[in-house]
Structure formats: structure tokens, C-alpha cells
């Protein structure tokens, strides 16, 4: 919300030396956020000039310039070159003299151009920041100004004014007006507040006779779309009259361009009082007005010239010919006020916020009116606002107020709230006196009455956000001052904290980050092809959730795998020159049960707590969403160094990350030969916890990598993190550190090529028994001395006893048992 200072000063007393800093500080104290400062950016000598004579001079470039003699209140006229042609001798204009600075910044100096020394510049409205008009220079007669040459023009045009901008939260729609901001400034500083609504003269007799019918046949959530509808008629206006310069300047500072006098008046009153106003050309209306919902297949042309297909929830203002306005959002082209308009119907309504918000979003029309209605407008301000528009149309446009009009009012009075006397102090943690509580609530416009247990408070009509005792206490804290609330670090109650699952998920992500991987967060929206490729290892169709309103039609499904997002992230980084990547993501995937219906239940209303049955129904409509962890490696795992070549990434990096995850969670992970349709055959590992498959690790198929613009070798990993956590022990059992020396031996077994090394290793561990402390594969040899179709697997074994020093015989006996079991299961033989 932009607040022109001269405008604000009409409703509240400001210091003579008021500054941007003072205003921002005062408004921040009552809960607003400062956003910025706006001015016209015009400084220096800018004066009224009068054209004495001018000579058109054609130029070689095809243009014709005018060499003008301009009276600027000095003994001699100034010669100024001007490229515009919309003026005549005797016209009053705005002249920027040397030393002036126009918005841009654009400094003005005497300079030689087109064969003359131009001693200043005759300015257009756009060059002064007063609008977008740039077809010619600004003629002061168009603003109704007739000042003497040499008169200082900045104050004459309101260009010496400035505005501060604040952020207004959605619950404080009343502050989207000068009336609301002035009241809040008064709360902050104690300055006297003058309510502009009380200064509007009411008509001698209530307007009547204009037929208005409310026929809302489809109220949203049982609430009628309109509670107040005021109409007034003004006849005989001159719509071609210029908008006064003070109004143009104030609207420009508020962020609105001047359009025409009648439209500018409606916008001015909206910013002044917070009540959106719409004006109709009365002579284009057919019959009376009916307020209703749109019909199936109905269309409507709005003021912006677009024909819009209407929804049955859209609230309309109609006459006998059909729609003439999208209620509270935008008027229609057919009844628009134009330069030919002489008779005006003024509308000031109070529309139901949800209905207006839905219509504005449905048609992508975020108008100033809709912004106010969807936040809540004071229902009691509609009549004064309509009367204020009538007043300005009479004063500025030469119109005559007609007694024809209407007044529909079914607004519900604010509900009284019981506020216990000690509740404010108990909730905020600050001792408030009864005088402070009553004074604060009275200041914001509430009616406060004593009650047996405290107070009975009736909120003002402009504060629909005050609905219970807690919101009243927030106002007490705000008005008395947030500085009274101490800054105390809260102490967490004992017995609380992260759940077991949360702790283990954090341990998992910390382990990957500590291993040098970078965490990314990708969108969960993917294509059907990505789900089919990565969601299922076998290629069997996998059920997925389709988005009802996808941002991108090509990515209209919820992910069943985390890998597509990692691949997209890798591709983006590679395109920006980052060639060595180690990325990971821990997030939810969506695995619906095939044939189940999800999201079919009706959404509960937002103003009441859902019942247990409703919550159970909603939860039943949500598909399973397990946590998955995935990692991706591209480029070099170890960069090239002096004396050492680069080490490229491969399946080993993916397996290493998998073991890191398992170790962090506290489960033993078994690696077996596996397959995945998106991974390289022979370079894919299946990851097991016991006999449960929890994920895959491997290298991406080269063809898929090429299609994704990735290098040939891309190492991947994805595991079901929930399955890992479920398999972890509830309690961590520490193992004592054994101080007795170890006995180490190597074991080389010859098996067939088809025998997985992981299976042989598992058998060796099982056969060696409890004395085996560690075993791992150190060599896979296939060559001279080994029969074709066979391979030699060498394992390094480490034996240790917890209570004694092992003898070589004991270690050999354990190794022999391992050989025997391997021979039994795989036909393994000791390599000679």
C-alpha cells in the first residue's frame, strides 16, 4: 500500500518536518512492514511557461521541430527546441530550466541541438512522472490550471509530494486505504485522527426508486454473495473535464494512472475510504439490476476487451440485457463510462470474500477492487463512499445529484466476544492493566463493556479478523507495544524431541553430506516416461498419481522414484560447466495401490475443525508415501593431480554411498547381483537387508545417459529409507574393543564365472564361524592358470578371539570350514 503524505495529512496530524523514516517507524510500531519510498524524482527549477511564438523547422532526418520562444517569468523569453506539435501560441506549459532533474534521472542543461541552443525543455506528462502520455507536451489547461508564467510548478502539480509504501497483511484489509492507515498512525503516535467517512455529507433524503434484485441461487458455503449494495445516480456530468492536478499526483503516487475524471474519482474514493466503487454509464443500462450467479455457457466481455467464459460460481451484476459486471472484480465493456457519458450510476457493494477471491483467480484478474474485497471491506462504509463519489462528481464534473438510487443492506453486525480480565496477561506473558486493555480496544474502534468475568467486546465493522478472544489480545499487545513483550528463549519440555524415524533420517542425510555429497531438492512432478523407467526395476507398469491441475502437462504425475529429479539436476549443472558431481536427495515418493481411489473425498470447510471421521476419510484418500534416498555420481571421484591420474566415478561410488546409509541407520546391507531396466546389465547391484530388497545401485544405461545429455558413465543409487529404518534395531548394542592380536590369512577359491562373488563371500563368512572378524574380496582373477569359464576369488580374512590369542591352527581350522561350505554350495576349490 502506497501512502501519499499530503493525502495522509488530511486525516491525521503530521509533524511539519515529516520524513520517510518517521512514517515508516511509526507504522512499523503497529505491525506493518516497511517496503519502500516513492517520489516523482523531479527537482530544480520547474516553472510555468507560456508559448509566445514558435517556428516550425523541417530537418534533414524527416522530422520537423519547433523553435519556441517561451515566457518563463523572466525579463527575456527563453528559446527552447520542442519536437511536439500539440500546442499553440498562448498555451501554458511546464518548463524544466537548466539545473532541473527529471525522473530517470534526466538532468536538464542548455545544449545545442538542431542548430539552436535549447535553454531548457518543455515537458510531457510522462517526463514529469504524472502518467504515460507522451504524444505531446503537457498543456496546463488540460489540468484546469491557469497560472502566471514563472510560477513554481512542482507544488502546483503536486510533484513535491512523496509516498511511503508498507506491506499490509491479508488479515488487515482495512489498511488498504488512507482512512485505515491514518487511524493506525494515530494509534502509534497519539496524533489526532479525523475520519474522512464522517466528513461526507449524507443526502437529505435516502435515494430510492432504482430497482435492485438479489437472486443468489448458489451461495458458496451458504453465504450470500452480497450483503450491501448502494447505488446513486448523478446526471449531467462532463466526462471530458480534466482531472485536477492534485488528484492526478496523488493517484500516481498511489500507483494508479489517471484515465478520465469519472474513473479517477472512483479510484480516488477507493484509496481514500477503502471501498471499491464502480461507475456505469446509466444510459447504456437496460432495466434494473439483478445480482446472480452465472449460468452454464454464459460469456461476458470485461473492461479489458476480453470475452470470458463464466463459471457457475461467478457472481454477476446484470441488467435486463445480461451481465454488466463481474461483481467485485471488473466491470463490463458495454456499460463503461466514456467521454460521451453524461449520466452515471454509482455502485458501492460489499461482496463475500471467498466468492470474489475465486472469481479473481479463476479469470486471472487481480484487480485493486478484488484485492480489497477478498480481505474484507467495512460494510458500513459503502453508503458514505457512494455519497463521496456523488459529491466529487458534482464538484469536479459539474453533475447534479439525483434522488434515484437504492440501498440494500443485510450485513450482519459483528458478534460480541467475551474477554476474561486476566486472559491478555496470561496469553502474552505481560502484565496489562485494565486501563491499558480498555484503552487499546477502544482505540481500534471496538465497543468495550464490563462483564462479570472481564469484558464484553464488540469489534468495529471494519475488523472482520477479530473473531475470538485471542485476536483481541493480539490487538492489545500491538497497541500497547511489542516492546513490552520480553525476548525469552523458550525451554523445550522434557520427554519431547525427534522421533526415532526422524533421528535416523537425519543421521542418513548427515552421513551422505559428510561423505562429500551435495543435497538437492527437486520437484516431485515428473513425466509418465520417467515414472515408467525409474519407478519399476522390472519394467512392469507401476500405478502413479496424476495431478488434477499440473503446472506443466508433460510433468503431470507424482514421482515414484527420486532419480528423475537428480538426473535433471545433474544435467542442469553439467550444462553450466560443473563436470564432477556427487548429488543426493532424501524425499518422499508416491506409491499408490493399484485400483485404489485417492483424493475423492470432499474437502472440509475452513472455518470449522474437521471431525474424526472426516480426518480418517482424508487420510484414507492419501496414497502411501515412503521416504527414499537416492544418489548420483558423474565425472571424476578423485581429480587429476601431479603424479596421480584422475579416478572416474563408477558403481563402487554408488555402493559406497549405500553402505554409508546402512551404517548410519545401523543395519547390515547385503549386495547381490541385480538388474534394473534403467541400469547397465552386469553393473547393477541389488541391495538387501536380510531377504528384503531395499534398493538398487549401479550405472545408468549408456543409451539413457545419452538421451539425457549426460556422460557415458553415471553411477546411481536409490534405496527405500523407510525399509532400512524399519529393519534397524530399536536399541544400539555397542561391541567391546578386543585387545588380543588378530590372525590374518588369505583364501583363494576357484568357482565358475556365473557364481556371484557376493554369494561366495557370504558363504565364507558363514562357514568360518564366530572367530572371523572381517572378510572382504581383494581380487577377481581370470587368466593364465585358470580353466576357461572359471575365476579365482581371493578374500582377505581376519580372525580374532575375544578372550585369548588365536593360534595359527585355530585360524586355519576356521578357514578350512569356510572352504568346505563353499565347496558344498558352489563346487569351489582351493586355488593351488
mmCIF file of C-alpha atoms in Angstrom, residues 233-527:
data_model
loop_
_atom_site.group_PDB
_atom_site.id
_atom_site.type_symbol
_atom_site.label_atom_id
_atom_site.label_comp_id
_atom_site.label_asym_id
_atom_site.label_seq_id
_atom_site.Cartn_x
_atom_site.Cartn_y
_atom_site.Cartn_z
ATOM 1 C CA UNK A 233 -27.336 8.482 -9.777
ATOM 2 C CA UNK A 234 -25.574 11.641 -10.950
ATOM 3 C CA UNK A 235 -26.820 13.391 -14.082
ATOM 4 C CA UNK A 236 -25.308 15.904 -16.450
ATOM 5 C CA UNK A 237 -21.601 15.326 -15.815
ATOM 6 C CA UNK A 238 -18.946 16.494 -18.251
ATOM 7 C CA UNK A 239 -16.648 13.456 -18.546
ATOM 8 C CA UNK A 240 -14.184 15.412 -20.688
ATOM 9 C CA UNK A 241 -13.250 17.811 -17.890
ATOM 10 C CA UNK A 242 -9.630 17.456 -16.783
ATOM 11 C CA UNK A 243 -8.802 15.627 -13.595
ATOM 12 C CA UNK A 244 -7.372 18.139 -11.069
ATOM 13 C CA UNK A 245 -3.589 18.033 -10.835
ATOM 14 C CA UNK A 246 -3.683 17.265 -7.105
ATOM 15 C CA UNK A 247 -5.800 14.173 -7.770
ATOM 16 C CA UNK A 248 -3.580 13.055 -10.664
ATOM 17 C CA UNK A 249 -0.477 13.419 -8.486
ATOM 18 C CA UNK A 250 -1.972 11.543 -5.532
ATOM 19 C CA UNK A 251 -3.188 8.686 -7.704
ATOM 20 C CA UNK A 252 0.206 8.479 -9.414
ATOM 21 C CA UNK A 253 1.957 8.224 -6.048
ATOM 22 C CA UNK A 254 -0.569 5.559 -5.025
ATOM 23 C CA UNK A 255 0.419 3.580 -8.136
ATOM 24 C CA UNK A 256 -2.617 4.306 -10.344
ATOM 25 C CA UNK A 257 -2.518 6.196 -13.638
ATOM 26 C CA UNK A 258 -5.061 8.835 -14.477
ATOM 27 C CA UNK A 259 -7.694 7.630 -17.006
ATOM 28 C CA UNK A 260 -10.598 10.084 -17.041
ATOM 29 C CA UNK A 261 -12.264 12.304 -14.469
ATOM 30 C CA UNK A 262 -15.162 9.927 -13.578
ATOM 31 C CA UNK A 263 -12.872 6.883 -13.364
ATOM 32 C CA UNK A 264 -10.248 8.822 -11.407
ATOM 33 C CA UNK A 265 -12.904 9.867 -8.873
ATOM 34 C CA UNK A 266 -13.949 6.251 -8.248
ATOM 35 C CA UNK A 267 -10.303 5.206 -7.816
ATOM 36 C CA UNK A 268 -9.647 8.179 -5.523
ATOM 37 C CA UNK A 269 -12.521 7.249 -3.209
ATOM 38 C CA UNK A 270 -11.390 3.608 -3.155
ATOM 39 C CA UNK A 271 -7.939 4.613 -1.877
ATOM 40 C CA UNK A 272 -9.418 7.225 0.454
ATOM 41 C CA UNK A 273 -12.072 5.103 2.192
ATOM 42 C CA UNK A 274 -11.150 1.518 1.228
ATOM 43 C CA UNK A 275 -14.458 0.914 -0.581
ATOM 44 C CA UNK A 276 -14.118 -0.148 -4.239
ATOM 45 C CA UNK A 277 -16.532 1.791 -6.449
ATOM 46 C CA UNK A 278 -17.809 1.053 -9.928
ATOM 47 C CA UNK A 279 -19.486 3.525 -12.235
ATOM 48 C CA UNK A 280 -21.866 2.612 -15.068
ATOM 49 C CA UNK A 281 -22.965 4.749 -17.986
ATOM 50 C CA UNK A 282 -26.601 4.954 -16.912
ATOM 51 C CA UNK A 283 -27.874 5.461 -20.452
ATOM 52 C CA UNK A 284 -26.462 2.074 -21.532
ATOM 53 C CA UNK A 285 -28.350 0.121 -18.850
ATOM 54 C CA UNK A 286 -31.500 -1.812 -19.667
ATOM 55 C CA UNK A 287 -33.965 -2.007 -16.802
ATOM 56 C CA UNK A 288 -32.891 -2.550 -13.215
ATOM 57 C CA UNK A 289 -30.027 -4.512 -11.690
ATOM 58 C CA UNK A 290 -30.062 -8.164 -10.669
ATOM 59 C CA UNK A 291 -27.252 -9.816 -8.726
ATOM 60 C CA UNK A 292 -26.988 -13.522 -9.518
ATOM 61 C CA UNK A 293 -24.592 -16.368 -10.301
ATOM 62 C CA UNK A 294 -23.514 -17.044 -13.871
ATOM 63 C CA UNK A 295 -25.395 -19.570 -15.953
ATOM 64 C CA UNK A 296 -23.865 -22.557 -17.739
ATOM 65 C CA UNK A 297 -22.256 -21.462 -21.015
ATOM 66 C CA UNK A 298 -22.637 -17.729 -20.306
ATOM 67 C CA UNK A 299 -19.922 -15.324 -21.529
ATOM 68 C CA UNK A 300 -19.054 -11.738 -20.651
ATOM 69 C CA UNK A 301 -16.797 -9.043 -22.145
ATOM 70 C CA UNK A 302 -14.869 -7.229 -19.422
ATOM 71 C CA UNK A 303 -13.403 -3.711 -19.490
ATOM 72 C CA UNK A 304 -10.099 -5.025 -20.846
ATOM 73 C CA UNK A 305 -11.856 -6.163 -24.017
ATOM 74 C CA UNK A 306 -11.614 -9.894 -23.316
ATOM 75 C CA UNK A 307 -14.602 -12.197 -23.689
ATOM 76 C CA UNK A 308 -14.595 -14.546 -20.718
ATOM 77 C CA UNK A 309 -16.294 -17.914 -20.336
ATOM 78 C CA UNK A 310 -18.062 -17.731 -16.986
ATOM 79 C CA UNK A 311 -18.235 -20.323 -14.252
ATOM 80 C CA UNK A 312 -21.471 -21.057 -12.397
ATOM 81 C CA UNK A 313 -19.800 -19.829 -9.176
ATOM 82 C CA UNK A 314 -19.042 -16.393 -10.687
ATOM 83 C CA UNK A 315 -21.173 -13.662 -9.090
ATOM 84 C CA UNK A 316 -22.538 -11.181 -11.639
ATOM 85 C CA UNK A 317 -24.137 -7.767 -11.734
ATOM 86 C CA UNK A 318 -26.699 -7.920 -14.546
ATOM 87 C CA UNK A 319 -29.416 -5.848 -16.167
ATOM 88 C CA UNK A 320 -32.226 -6.994 -18.432
ATOM 89 C CA UNK A 321 -29.754 -7.489 -21.303
ATOM 90 C CA UNK A 322 -27.376 -9.770 -19.376
ATOM 91 C CA UNK A 323 -24.110 -9.408 -17.401
ATOM 92 C CA UNK A 324 -22.716 -5.894 -16.951
ATOM 93 C CA UNK A 325 -20.082 -6.652 -14.309
ATOM 94 C CA UNK A 326 -18.052 -9.394 -12.614
ATOM 95 C CA UNK A 327 -19.102 -8.481 -9.098
ATOM 96 C CA UNK A 328 -16.245 -7.030 -7.076
ATOM 97 C CA UNK A 329 -13.669 -7.783 -9.777
ATOM 98 C CA UNK A 330 -14.183 -5.870 -13.048
ATOM 99 C CA UNK A 331 -16.929 -4.093 -14.949
ATOM 100 C CA UNK A 332 -18.154 -4.712 -18.465
ATOM 101 C CA UNK A 333 -17.224 -3.049 -21.739
ATOM 102 C CA UNK A 334 -20.857 -2.390 -22.707
ATOM 103 C CA UNK A 335 -21.602 -0.085 -19.763
ATOM 104 C CA UNK A 336 -18.154 1.553 -19.476
ATOM 105 C CA UNK A 337 -18.001 5.280 -18.692
ATOM 106 C CA UNK A 338 -16.591 7.113 -21.717
ATOM 107 C CA UNK A 339 -16.029 10.702 -22.791
ATOM 108 C CA UNK A 340 -19.612 10.734 -24.042
ATOM 109 C CA UNK A 341 -21.074 9.698 -20.673
ATOM 110 C CA UNK A 342 -23.373 12.258 -19.075
ATOM 111 C CA UNK A 343 -25.400 10.203 -16.601
ATOM 112 C CA UNK A 344 -23.711 7.849 -14.136
ATOM 113 C CA UNK A 345 -24.937 5.064 -11.881
ATOM 114 C CA UNK A 346 -22.564 4.710 -8.907
ATOM 115 C CA UNK A 347 -22.271 1.264 -7.312
ATOM 116 C CA UNK A 348 -20.790 0.515 -3.875
ATOM 117 C CA UNK A 349 -21.261 -3.091 -2.772
ATOM 118 C CA UNK A 350 -19.993 -5.397 -0.089
ATOM 119 C CA UNK A 351 -19.236 -8.767 -1.660
ATOM 120 C CA UNK A 352 -18.496 -12.098 0.021
ATOM 121 C CA UNK A 353 -14.686 -12.530 0.141
ATOM 122 C CA UNK A 354 -14.442 -16.211 -0.887
ATOM 123 C CA UNK A 355 -16.642 -15.685 -3.937
ATOM 124 C CA UNK A 356 -14.601 -12.692 -5.099
ATOM 125 C CA UNK A 357 -11.255 -14.419 -4.469
ATOM 126 C CA UNK A 358 -12.283 -17.453 -6.510
ATOM 127 C CA UNK A 359 -13.567 -15.367 -9.426
ATOM 128 C CA UNK A 360 -10.435 -13.187 -9.488
ATOM 129 C CA UNK A 361 -8.152 -16.221 -9.552
ATOM 130 C CA UNK A 362 -10.305 -18.152 -11.994
ATOM 131 C CA UNK A 363 -10.166 -15.344 -14.549
ATOM 132 C CA UNK A 364 -6.656 -14.146 -13.597
ATOM 133 C CA UNK A 365 -7.927 -10.652 -12.754
ATOM 134 C CA UNK A 366 -6.056 -9.472 -9.629
ATOM 135 C CA UNK A 367 -7.712 -6.031 -9.569
ATOM 136 C CA UNK A 368 -7.388 -3.423 -6.816
ATOM 137 C CA UNK A 369 -11.081 -3.943 -6.045
ATOM 138 C CA UNK A 370 -10.751 -7.722 -5.738
ATOM 139 C CA UNK A 371 -7.692 -7.338 -3.509
ATOM 140 C CA UNK A 372 -9.764 -5.364 -1.021
ATOM 141 C CA UNK A 373 -12.930 -7.442 -1.185
ATOM 142 C CA UNK A 374 -11.157 -10.751 -0.633
ATOM 143 C CA UNK A 375 -9.546 -9.318 2.519
ATOM 144 C CA UNK A 376 -12.786 -7.856 3.835
ATOM 145 C CA UNK A 377 -14.291 -4.384 3.347
ATOM 146 C CA UNK A 378 -16.179 -2.422 6.005
ATOM 147 C CA UNK A 379 -19.899 -2.964 5.202
ATOM 148 C CA UNK A 380 -20.759 0.354 6.876
ATOM 149 C CA UNK A 381 -18.537 2.378 4.512
ATOM 150 C CA UNK A 382 -20.468 1.576 1.314
ATOM 151 C CA UNK A 383 -23.060 4.348 1.696
ATOM 152 C CA UNK A 384 -20.579 7.124 2.666
ATOM 153 C CA UNK A 385 -18.280 6.051 -0.194
ATOM 154 C CA UNK A 386 -21.106 6.232 -2.738
ATOM 155 C CA UNK A 387 -22.095 9.658 -1.388
ATOM 156 C CA UNK A 388 -18.459 10.794 -1.603
ATOM 157 C CA UNK A 389 -18.325 9.844 -5.283
ATOM 158 C CA UNK A 390 -21.527 11.800 -5.861
ATOM 159 C CA UNK A 391 -20.003 14.789 -4.059
ATOM 160 C CA UNK A 392 -16.876 14.754 -6.255
ATOM 161 C CA UNK A 393 -18.819 14.220 -9.494
ATOM 162 C CA UNK A 394 -20.920 17.271 -8.620
ATOM 163 C CA UNK A 395 -17.933 19.419 -7.610
ATOM 164 C CA UNK A 396 -15.455 18.423 -10.302
ATOM 165 C CA UNK A 397 -17.538 17.101 -13.207
ATOM 166 C CA UNK A 398 -20.427 19.558 -12.995
ATOM 167 C CA UNK A 399 -23.047 16.900 -12.354
ATOM 168 C CA UNK A 400 -26.295 17.045 -10.415
ATOM 169 C CA UNK A 401 -27.175 14.541 -7.702
ATOM 170 C CA UNK A 402 -30.391 12.674 -8.436
ATOM 171 C CA UNK A 403 -32.595 11.137 -5.772
ATOM 172 C CA UNK A 404 -32.830 7.966 -7.863
ATOM 173 C CA UNK A 405 -30.884 5.129 -6.264
ATOM 174 C CA UNK A 406 -31.189 2.179 -3.922
ATOM 175 C CA UNK A 407 -29.973 0.828 -0.616
ATOM 176 C CA UNK A 408 -29.794 -2.925 0.058
ATOM 177 C CA UNK A 409 -28.318 -3.814 3.447
ATOM 178 C CA UNK A 410 -28.318 -7.279 5.008
ATOM 179 C CA UNK A 411 -24.909 -7.025 6.651
ATOM 180 C CA UNK A 412 -24.586 -8.983 9.872
ATOM 181 C CA UNK A 413 -23.498 -6.951 12.876
ATOM 182 C CA UNK A 414 -20.200 -8.001 14.496
ATOM 183 C CA UNK A 415 -20.558 -10.648 17.199
ATOM 184 C CA UNK A 416 -19.671 -9.675 20.743
ATOM 185 C CA UNK A 417 -16.697 -11.534 22.255
ATOM 186 C CA UNK A 418 -16.206 -12.373 25.911
ATOM 187 C CA UNK A 419 -12.701 -11.446 27.081
ATOM 188 C CA UNK A 420 -11.682 -12.675 30.574
ATOM 189 C CA UNK A 421 -9.898 -9.981 32.542
ATOM 190 C CA UNK A 422 -6.673 -11.971 33.073
ATOM 191 C CA UNK A 423 -6.579 -13.624 29.639
ATOM 192 C CA UNK A 424 -4.378 -10.994 27.952
ATOM 193 C CA UNK A 425 -1.667 -11.178 30.604
ATOM 194 C CA UNK A 426 -1.789 -14.975 30.693
ATOM 195 C CA UNK A 427 -1.547 -15.382 26.912
ATOM 196 C CA UNK A 428 1.128 -12.732 26.190
ATOM 197 C CA UNK A 429 3.116 -13.107 29.398
ATOM 198 C CA UNK A 430 2.969 -9.368 30.163
ATOM 199 C CA UNK A 431 1.009 -7.720 32.968
ATOM 200 C CA UNK A 432 -1.563 -5.408 31.352
ATOM 201 C CA UNK A 433 -3.645 -3.085 33.493
ATOM 202 C CA UNK A 434 -7.423 -2.903 32.973
ATOM 203 C CA UNK A 435 -6.960 0.666 31.727
ATOM 204 C CA UNK A 436 -4.484 -0.480 29.066
ATOM 205 C CA UNK A 437 -6.790 -3.233 27.864
ATOM 206 C CA UNK A 438 -9.855 -0.993 27.643
ATOM 207 C CA UNK A 439 -7.938 1.890 26.059
ATOM 208 C CA UNK A 440 -6.340 -0.377 23.414
ATOM 209 C CA UNK A 441 -9.606 -1.964 22.367
ATOM 210 C CA UNK A 442 -11.428 1.357 22.342
ATOM 211 C CA UNK A 443 -8.696 2.906 20.181
ATOM 212 C CA UNK A 444 -9.156 0.332 17.438
ATOM 213 C CA UNK A 445 -12.874 1.148 17.345
ATOM 214 C CA UNK A 446 -14.277 -1.661 19.478
ATOM 215 C CA UNK A 447 -17.059 -1.220 21.998
ATOM 216 C CA UNK A 448 -15.974 -2.400 25.445
ATOM 217 C CA UNK A 449 -18.427 -3.156 28.250
ATOM 218 C CA UNK A 450 -17.727 -4.535 31.698
ATOM 219 C CA UNK A 451 -18.805 -8.126 32.302
ATOM 220 C CA UNK A 452 -18.797 -10.418 35.324
ATOM 221 C CA UNK A 453 -15.535 -12.167 34.369
ATOM 222 C CA UNK A 454 -13.933 -9.382 32.378
ATOM 223 C CA UNK A 455 -15.184 -7.546 29.289
ATOM 224 C CA UNK A 456 -17.723 -7.898 26.517
ATOM 225 C CA UNK A 457 -16.077 -6.569 23.354
ATOM 226 C CA UNK A 458 -17.856 -5.816 20.076
ATOM 227 C CA UNK A 459 -15.333 -5.410 17.226
ATOM 228 C CA UNK A 460 -15.715 -2.499 14.792
ATOM 229 C CA UNK A 461 -17.321 -3.180 11.431
ATOM 230 C CA UNK A 462 -14.004 -2.742 9.597
ATOM 231 C CA UNK A 463 -12.247 -5.521 11.541
ATOM 232 C CA UNK A 464 -13.694 -8.887 10.375
ATOM 233 C CA UNK A 465 -10.435 -10.521 11.520
ATOM 234 C CA UNK A 466 -11.360 -10.054 15.197
ATOM 235 C CA UNK A 467 -13.254 -13.279 15.804
ATOM 236 C CA UNK A 468 -12.256 -14.532 19.266
ATOM 237 C CA UNK A 469 -10.551 -13.517 22.470
ATOM 238 C CA UNK A 470 -7.081 -14.421 21.188
ATOM 239 C CA UNK A 471 -7.364 -11.955 18.280
ATOM 240 C CA UNK A 472 -8.465 -9.255 20.730
ATOM 241 C CA UNK A 473 -5.410 -9.920 22.872
ATOM 242 C CA UNK A 474 -3.187 -9.589 19.794
ATOM 243 C CA UNK A 475 -4.600 -6.077 19.370
ATOM 244 C CA UNK A 476 -3.864 -5.228 22.997
ATOM 245 C CA UNK A 477 -0.258 -6.368 22.567
ATOM 246 C CA UNK A 478 0.066 -4.423 19.302
ATOM 247 C CA UNK A 479 -1.387 -1.145 20.558
ATOM 248 C CA UNK A 480 0.347 -1.141 23.946
ATOM 249 C CA UNK A 481 3.588 -2.002 22.158
ATOM 250 C CA UNK A 482 5.583 -5.070 21.260
ATOM 251 C CA UNK A 483 8.500 -3.633 23.225
ATOM 252 C CA UNK A 484 6.675 -4.706 26.393
ATOM 253 C CA UNK A 485 6.994 -8.377 25.443
ATOM 254 C CA UNK A 486 10.311 -9.785 26.737
ATOM 255 C CA UNK A 487 12.582 -11.781 24.454
ATOM 256 C CA UNK A 488 12.940 -15.123 26.234
ATOM 257 C CA UNK A 489 14.288 -18.294 24.661
ATOM 258 C CA UNK A 490 11.667 -20.990 25.291
ATOM 259 C CA UNK A 491 12.728 -24.193 27.037
ATOM 260 C CA UNK A 492 11.555 -27.408 25.418
ATOM 261 C CA UNK A 493 9.552 -29.610 27.802
ATOM 262 C CA UNK A 494 11.235 -32.806 28.866
ATOM 263 C CA UNK A 495 10.406 -36.018 27.084
ATOM 264 C CA UNK A 496 9.965 -34.312 23.720
ATOM 265 C CA UNK A 497 12.156 -34.209 20.665
ATOM 266 C CA UNK A 498 12.611 -36.011 17.389
ATOM 267 C CA UNK A 499 11.014 -39.362 16.822
ATOM 268 C CA UNK A 500 13.162 -42.427 16.164
ATOM 269 C CA UNK A 501 12.391 -42.214 12.434
ATOM 270 C CA UNK A 502 13.299 -38.522 12.305
ATOM 271 C CA UNK A 503 16.592 -39.122 14.087
ATOM 272 C CA UNK A 504 17.573 -41.914 11.719
ATOM 273 C CA UNK A 505 16.585 -39.911 8.638
ATOM 274 C CA UNK A 506 18.776 -37.070 9.865
ATOM 275 C CA UNK A 507 21.614 -39.484 10.501
ATOM 276 C CA UNK A 508 21.226 -40.795 6.947
ATOM 277 C CA UNK A 509 21.339 -37.362 5.338
ATOM 278 C CA UNK A 510 24.235 -36.321 7.558
ATOM 279 C CA UNK A 511 26.218 -39.404 6.555
ATOM 280 C CA UNK A 512 25.877 -38.623 2.854
ATOM 281 C CA UNK A 513 26.690 -34.948 3.340
ATOM 282 C CA UNK A 514 29.729 -35.877 5.437
ATOM 283 C CA UNK A 515 30.842 -38.170 2.623
ATOM 284 C CA UNK A 516 31.139 -35.180 0.296
ATOM 285 C CA UNK A 517 27.780 -35.367 -1.469
ATOM 286 C CA UNK A 518 25.671 -32.266 -2.102
ATOM 287 C CA UNK A 519 21.992 -32.334 -1.201
ATOM 288 C CA UNK A 520 19.454 -31.154 -3.782
ATOM 289 C CA UNK A 521 15.694 -30.719 -3.613
ATOM 290 C CA UNK A 522 13.875 -31.465 -6.847
ATOM 291 C CA UNK A 523 10.267 -31.113 -7.910
ATOM 292 C CA UNK A 524 8.132 -34.216 -7.278
ATOM 293 C CA UNK A 525 6.338 -33.712 -10.605
ATOM 294 C CA UNK A 526 7.603 -35.970 -13.386
ATOM 295 C CA UNK A 527 6.577 -37.382 -16.745
#
